[in-house]
CSV table of C-alpha atoms in Angstrom, one decimal:
chain,number,residue,atom,x,y,z
I,9,UNK,CA,0.0,0.0,0.0
I,10,UNK,CA,1.4,3.4,-1.1
I,11,UNK,CA,0.5,5.8,1.7
I,12,UNK,CA,1.5,8.9,-0.3
I,13,UNK,CA,-0.6,8.1,-3.3
I,14,UNK,CA,-3.3,6.0,-1.6
I,15,UNK,CA,-2.9,3.1,-4.0
I,16,UNK,CA,-2.6,-0.7,-3.6
I,17,UNK,CA,-0.3,-2.9,-5.7
I,18,UNK,CA,-0.6,-6.6,-5.8
I,19,UNK,CA,2.9,-8.0,-5.1
I,20,UNK,CA,2.3,-11.7,-5.4
I,21,UNK,CA,-0.6,-14.1,-6.0
I,22,UNK,CA,-0.4,-17.1,-3.7
I,23,UNK,CA,-0.8,-20.0,-6.1
I,24,UNK,CA,-2.1,-22.8,-3.8
I,25,UNK,CA,-0.8,-26.3,-3.9
I,26,UNK,CA,2.9,-26.5,-2.9
I,27,UNK,CA,2.9,-22.7,-2.7
I,28,UNK,CA,0.4,-22.8,0.2
I,29,UNK,CA,-2.9,-20.9,0.5
I,30,UNK,CA,-4.8,-18.8,3.0
I,31,UNK,CA,-2.0,-16.5,4.3
I,32,UNK,CA,-3.6,-15.1,7.5
I,33,UNK,CA,-0.9,-13.9,9.9
I,34,UNK,CA,1.0,-10.6,10.2
I,35,UNK,CA,4.2,-10.3,8.1
I,36,UNK,CA,7.6,-9.9,9.7
I,37,UNK,CA,10.4,-7.9,8.1
I,38,UNK,CA,13.5,-9.8,9.3
I,39,UNK,CA,17.0,-8.5,9.8
I,40,UNK,CA,18.0,-9.9,6.4
I,41,UNK,CA,15.5,-7.5,4.8
I,42,UNK,CA,13.1,-10.2,3.7
I,43,UNK,CA,9.4,-10.4,4.6
I,44,UNK,CA,8.2,-13.6,6.3
I,45,UNK,CA,4.7,-14.9,6.8
I,46,UNK,CA,2.6,-18.1,7.0
I,47,UNK,CA,0.2,-19.7,4.5
I,48,UNK,CA,-2.2,-21.6,6.8
I,49,UNK,CA,-3.0,-24.4,4.4
I,50,UNK,CA,-1.4,-26.1,1.4
I,51,UNK,CA,2.2,-26.9,0.8
I,52,UNK,CA,3.4,-30.3,-0.3
I,53,UNK,CA,2.2,-31.8,3.1
I,54,UNK,CA,-1.1,-29.9,3.2
I,55,UNK,CA,-0.2,-28.3,6.6
I,56,UNK,CA,0.9,-24.8,5.4
I,57,UNK,CA,4.2,-23.1,4.7
I,58,UNK,CA,6.5,-20.4,6.0
I,59,UNK,CA,7.3,-18.1,3.0
I,60,UNK,CA,9.7,-15.3,2.4
I,61,UNK,CA,9.3,-12.3,0.0
I,62,UNK,CA,12.2,-10.2,-1.3
I,63,UNK,CA,10.9,-6.6,-1.6
I,64,UNK,CA,13.8,-5.6,-3.8
I,65,UNK,CA,13.6,-8.5,-6.3
I,66,UNK,CA,9.8,-8.9,-6.0
I,67,UNK,CA,10.3,-12.7,-5.6
I,68,UNK,CA,8.6,-15.2,-3.2
I,69,UNK,CA,10.2,-18.4,-1.9
I,70,UNK,CA,9.1,-21.2,0.4
I,71,UNK,CA,11.3,-21.2,3.5
I,72,UNK,CA,9.7,-24.2,5.2
I,73,UNK,CA,6.9,-26.7,4.4
I,74,UNK,CA,5.1,-27.9,7.5
I,75,UNK,CA,4.3,-31.5,8.4
I,76,UNK,CA,1.3,-31.9,10.8
I,77,UNK,CA,2.7,-34.8,12.8
I,78,UNK,CA,6.2,-33.3,13.5
I,79,UNK,CA,6.2,-29.5,12.9
I,80,UNK,CA,2.6,-28.5,13.7
I,81,UNK,CA,-0.3,-27.1,11.7
I,82,UNK,CA,-3.0,-24.4,11.9
I,83,UNK,CA,-0.7,-21.3,11.4
I,84,UNK,CA,-3.4,-18.8,12.4
I,85,UNK,CA,-3.8,-16.3,15.3
I,86,UNK,CA,-0.1,-16.2,15.8
I,87,UNK,CA,2.8,-13.9,14.9
I,88,UNK,CA,6.5,-14.2,14.0
I,89,UNK,CA,9.2,-12.5,16.1
I,90,UNK,CA,12.9,-12.4,15.4
I,91,UNK,CA,15.4,-12.9,18.2
I,92,UNK,CA,19.2,-13.2,17.6
I,93,UNK,CA,18.9,-14.3,14.0
I,94,UNK,CA,16.0,-16.7,14.6
I,95,UNK,CA,12.3,-16.4,13.8
I,96,UNK,CA,10.1,-17.8,16.6
I,97,UNK,CA,6.4,-18.7,16.2
I,98,UNK,CA,3.8,-21.2,17.2
I,99,UNK,CA,1.5,-23.7,15.4
I,100,UNK,CA,-1.9,-23.9,17.1
I,101,UNK,CA,-2.3,-27.6,16.5
I,102,UNK,CA,-0.3,-30.6,15.3
I,103,UNK,CA,3.1,-31.7,16.5
I,104,UNK,CA,4.0,-34.9,18.4
I,105,UNK,CA,1.0,-34.5,20.8
I,106,UNK,CA,-1.4,-32.9,18.3
I,107,UNK,CA,-1.8,-29.8,20.6
I,108,UNK,CA,0.6,-27.4,18.9
I,109,UNK,CA,4.2,-26.5,18.8
I,110,UNK,CA,6.7,-23.7,19.6
I,111,UNK,CA,9.4,-23.6,16.9
I,112,UNK,CA,12.2,-21.5,15.4
I,113,UNK,CA,13.7,-20.9,12.0
I,114,UNK,CA,17.3,-19.9,11.6
I,115,UNK,CA,17.7,-17.1,9.0
I,116,UNK,CA,21.3,-17.9,8.2
I,117,UNK,CA,20.8,-21.3,6.8
I,118,UNK,CA,17.0,-22.1,7.0
I,119,UNK,CA,17.3,-24.7,9.8
I,120,UNK,CA,13.9,-25.4,11.3
I,121,UNK,CA,13.6,-26.7,14.9
I,122,UNK,CA,10.6,-27.6,17.1
I,123,UNK,CA,11.4,-26.3,20.6
I,124,UNK,CA,8.3,-27.6,22.5
I,125,UNK,CA,5.4,-29.9,21.8
I,126,UNK,CA,2.4,-28.7,23.9
I,127,UNK,CA,0.6,-31.4,25.9
I,128,UNK,CA,-2.6,-32.1,27.8
I,129,UNK,CA,-1.1,-33.0,31.2
I,130,UNK,CA,-3.9,-32.0,33.7
I,131,UNK,CA,-1.4,-30.3,36.0
I,132,UNK,CA,1.4,-28.8,33.9
I,133,UNK,CA,0.1,-29.0,30.3
I,134,UNK,CA,-1.1,-26.2,28.1
I,135,UNK,CA,-2.7,-26.8,24.7
I,136,UNK,CA,-3.4,-24.8,21.5
I,137,UNK,CA,-0.9,-21.9,21.7
I,138,UNK,CA,-2.9,-19.0,20.3
I,139,UNK,CA,-2.1,-15.4,20.3
I,140,UNK,CA,1.1,-13.4,19.7
I,141,UNK,CA,4.5,-14.2,21.1
I,142,UNK,CA,6.3,-11.4,22.9
I,143,UNK,CA,10.1,-11.0,23.6
I,144,UNK,CA,10.4,-9.2,26.9
I,145,UNK,CA,13.2,-7.1,28.4
I,146,UNK,CA,14.2,-10.0,30.7
I,147,UNK,CA,15.2,-12.0,27.6
I,148,UNK,CA,12.3,-14.5,27.8
I,149,UNK,CA,9.7,-15.1,25.2
I,150,UNK,CA,6.1,-15.1,26.4
I,151,UNK,CA,2.9,-16.6,24.9
I,152,UNK,CA,-0.5,-18.0,25.7
I,153,UNK,CA,-2.2,-21.4,25.5
I,154,UNK,CA,-5.9,-21.2,24.9
I,155,UNK,CA,-6.7,-24.2,27.1
I,156,UNK,CA,-5.0,-26.5,29.7
I,157,UNK,CA,-5.5,-30.2,30.4
I,158,UNK,CA,-7.8,-32.8,28.8
I,159,UNK,CA,-11.0,-31.0,30.1
I,160,UNK,CA,-10.2,-27.8,28.2
I,161,UNK,CA,-9.9,-25.6,31.3
I,162,UNK,CA,-8.6,-22.0,30.8
I,163,UNK,CA,-5.0,-21.9,29.5
I,164,UNK,CA,-1.7,-20.5,30.7
I,165,UNK,CA,0.7,-17.7,30.3
I,166,UNK,CA,4.0,-19.4,29.5
I,167,UNK,CA,7.6,-18.3,29.1
I,168,UNK,CA,10.4,-19.7,27.0
I,169,UNK,CA,14.1,-19.2,27.8
I,170,UNK,CA,16.1,-19.2,24.6
I,171,UNK,CA,19.4,-19.8,26.5
I,172,UNK,CA,18.4,-22.8,28.6
I,173,UNK,CA,15.7,-24.1,26.2
I,174,UNK,CA,13.2,-24.2,29.0
I,175,UNK,CA,9.4,-23.6,28.8
I,176,UNK,CA,7.7,-22.7,32.0
I,177,UNK,CA,4.0,-22.3,32.8
I,178,UNK,CA,3.9,-18.8,34.5
I,179,UNK,CA,0.2,-18.2,35.2
I,180,UNK,CA,-2.9,-20.4,35.0
I,181,UNK,CA,-6.0,-18.5,33.9
I,182,UNK,CA,-9.2,-19.1,35.8
I,183,UNK,CA,-12.0,-18.4,33.4
I,184,UNK,CA,-14.5,-16.3,35.4
I,185,UNK,CA,-11.6,-14.9,37.5
I,186,UNK,CA,-9.2,-13.7,34.8
I,187,UNK,CA,-10.6,-15.0,31.6
I,188,UNK,CA,-9.3,-17.0,28.6
I,189,UNK,CA,-6.4,-15.5,26.7
I,190,UNK,CA,-5.3,-15.7,23.0
I,191,UNK,CA,-4.4,-12.1,22.2
I,192,UNK,CA,-1.4,-9.8,22.1
I,193,UNK,CA,0.9,-8.7,24.9
I,194,UNK,CA,2.5,-5.4,25.8
I,195,UNK,CA,5.3,-4.6,28.3
I,196,UNK,CA,4.9,-1.4,30.3
I,197,UNK,CA,8.1,0.3,31.5
I,198,UNK,CA,9.0,0.0,35.2
I,199,UNK,CA,8.9,3.4,36.8
I,200,UNK,CA,11.9,3.8,39.1
I,201,UNK,CA,11.6,7.6,39.7
I,202,UNK,CA,8.5,9.1,41.3
I,203,UNK,CA,9.0,12.3,39.3
I,204,UNK,CA,6.5,12.6,36.4
I,205,UNK,CA,8.2,13.6,33.2
I,206,UNK,CA,7.2,14.1,29.5
I,207,UNK,CA,9.1,12.3,26.8
I,208,UNK,CA,9.5,15.5,24.8
I,209,UNK,CA,11.6,17.0,27.6
I,210,UNK,CA,13.8,13.9,28.0
I,211,UNK,CA,15.1,13.0,24.6
I,212,UNK,CA,14.8,13.9,20.9
I,213,UNK,CA,15.1,11.7,17.9
I,214,UNK,CA,16.0,12.9,14.4
I,215,UNK,CA,15.4,12.4,11.6
I,216,UNK,CA,11.9,11.2,12.4
I,217,UNK,CA,10.6,9.2,10.6
I,218,UNK,CA,13.8,7.5,9.4
I,219,UNK,CA,14.4,4.8,6.9
I,220,UNK,CA,17.9,4.1,8.1
I,221,UNK,CA,20.3,5.9,10.5
I,222,UNK,CA,18.9,8.2,13.2
I,223,UNK,CA,20.3,10.3,16.1
I,224,UNK,CA,19.1,10.4,19.7
I,225,UNK,CA,19.9,13.4,21.9
I,226,UNK,CA,19.7,12.9,25.7
I,227,UNK,CA,19.5,15.6,28.3
I,228,UNK,CA,22.3,14.4,30.7
I,229,UNK,CA,25.1,11.9,31.2
I,230,UNK,CA,22.9,9.6,33.2
I,231,UNK,CA,22.5,5.9,32.2
I,232,UNK,CA,19.7,5.2,29.7
I,233,UNK,CA,18.3,2.1,28.0
I,234,UNK,CA,16.7,2.7,24.6
I,235,UNK,CA,14.3,0.0,23.2
I,236,UNK,CA,13.6,0.2,19.5
I,237,UNK,CA,10.3,-1.3,18.2
I,238,UNK,CA,9.1,-1.9,14.6
I,239,UNK,CA,5.7,-0.9,13.3
I,240,UNK,CA,4.1,-4.1,14.7
I,241,UNK,CA,5.1,-3.2,18.2
I,242,UNK,CA,7.9,-5.9,18.3
I,243,UNK,CA,11.2,-5.0,19.9
I,244,UNK,CA,14.1,-5.3,17.5
I,245,UNK,CA,16.9,-3.7,19.4
I,246,UNK,CA,17.9,-2.6,22.9
I,247,UNK,CA,20.8,-0.2,23.6
I,248,UNK,CA,22.4,0.8,26.9
I,249,UNK,CA,23.6,4.4,26.6
């Protein structure tokens, strides 16, 4: 979509079959400059594909073809995030236990790896990981499962540690008490100073908007942390200044 001229241009027609069909998720522009997204169905195994699109060459390519029994399926109501050269995402169903997977895709060589198969353990299991993943300032990835256990009780907020390869169930939802969750997450900054300040008096950024390099001017020599987010609200860089 050309915002200046208010025009729409079709970049690629998804062909179905091995090309996949029904692309339903948000696109991610990765650090290699390519756009990545899911086609929910199709592909050579019928379980959907991860595709890439080169905005400079106007070309599309299949990055990974999903297999329901191993990789997962139902690539809807999720998102893609990039952390340290990997794309992380979830499949709502499929995988070894048929209840969804958490997986990652390495940008450098296309290696695909299932990190966790969700399960219906009545105590510790969460099933059907719906909603967006979120990479928090503590270095953990957070997500939701829609349900828990074999009786489809409300699900969990879970965390995944990319360093130790550990998934933990952080909070069980209680239905009438705190609802069911399959949406997006935000992280609010922790306020360590009781003084109320306005952003415009603290720092300036120029040029704004910027398509490349930009400058940040800070009011003092204090220590600062700057978090940079893309247009989807996903953090792509943190700087300690």
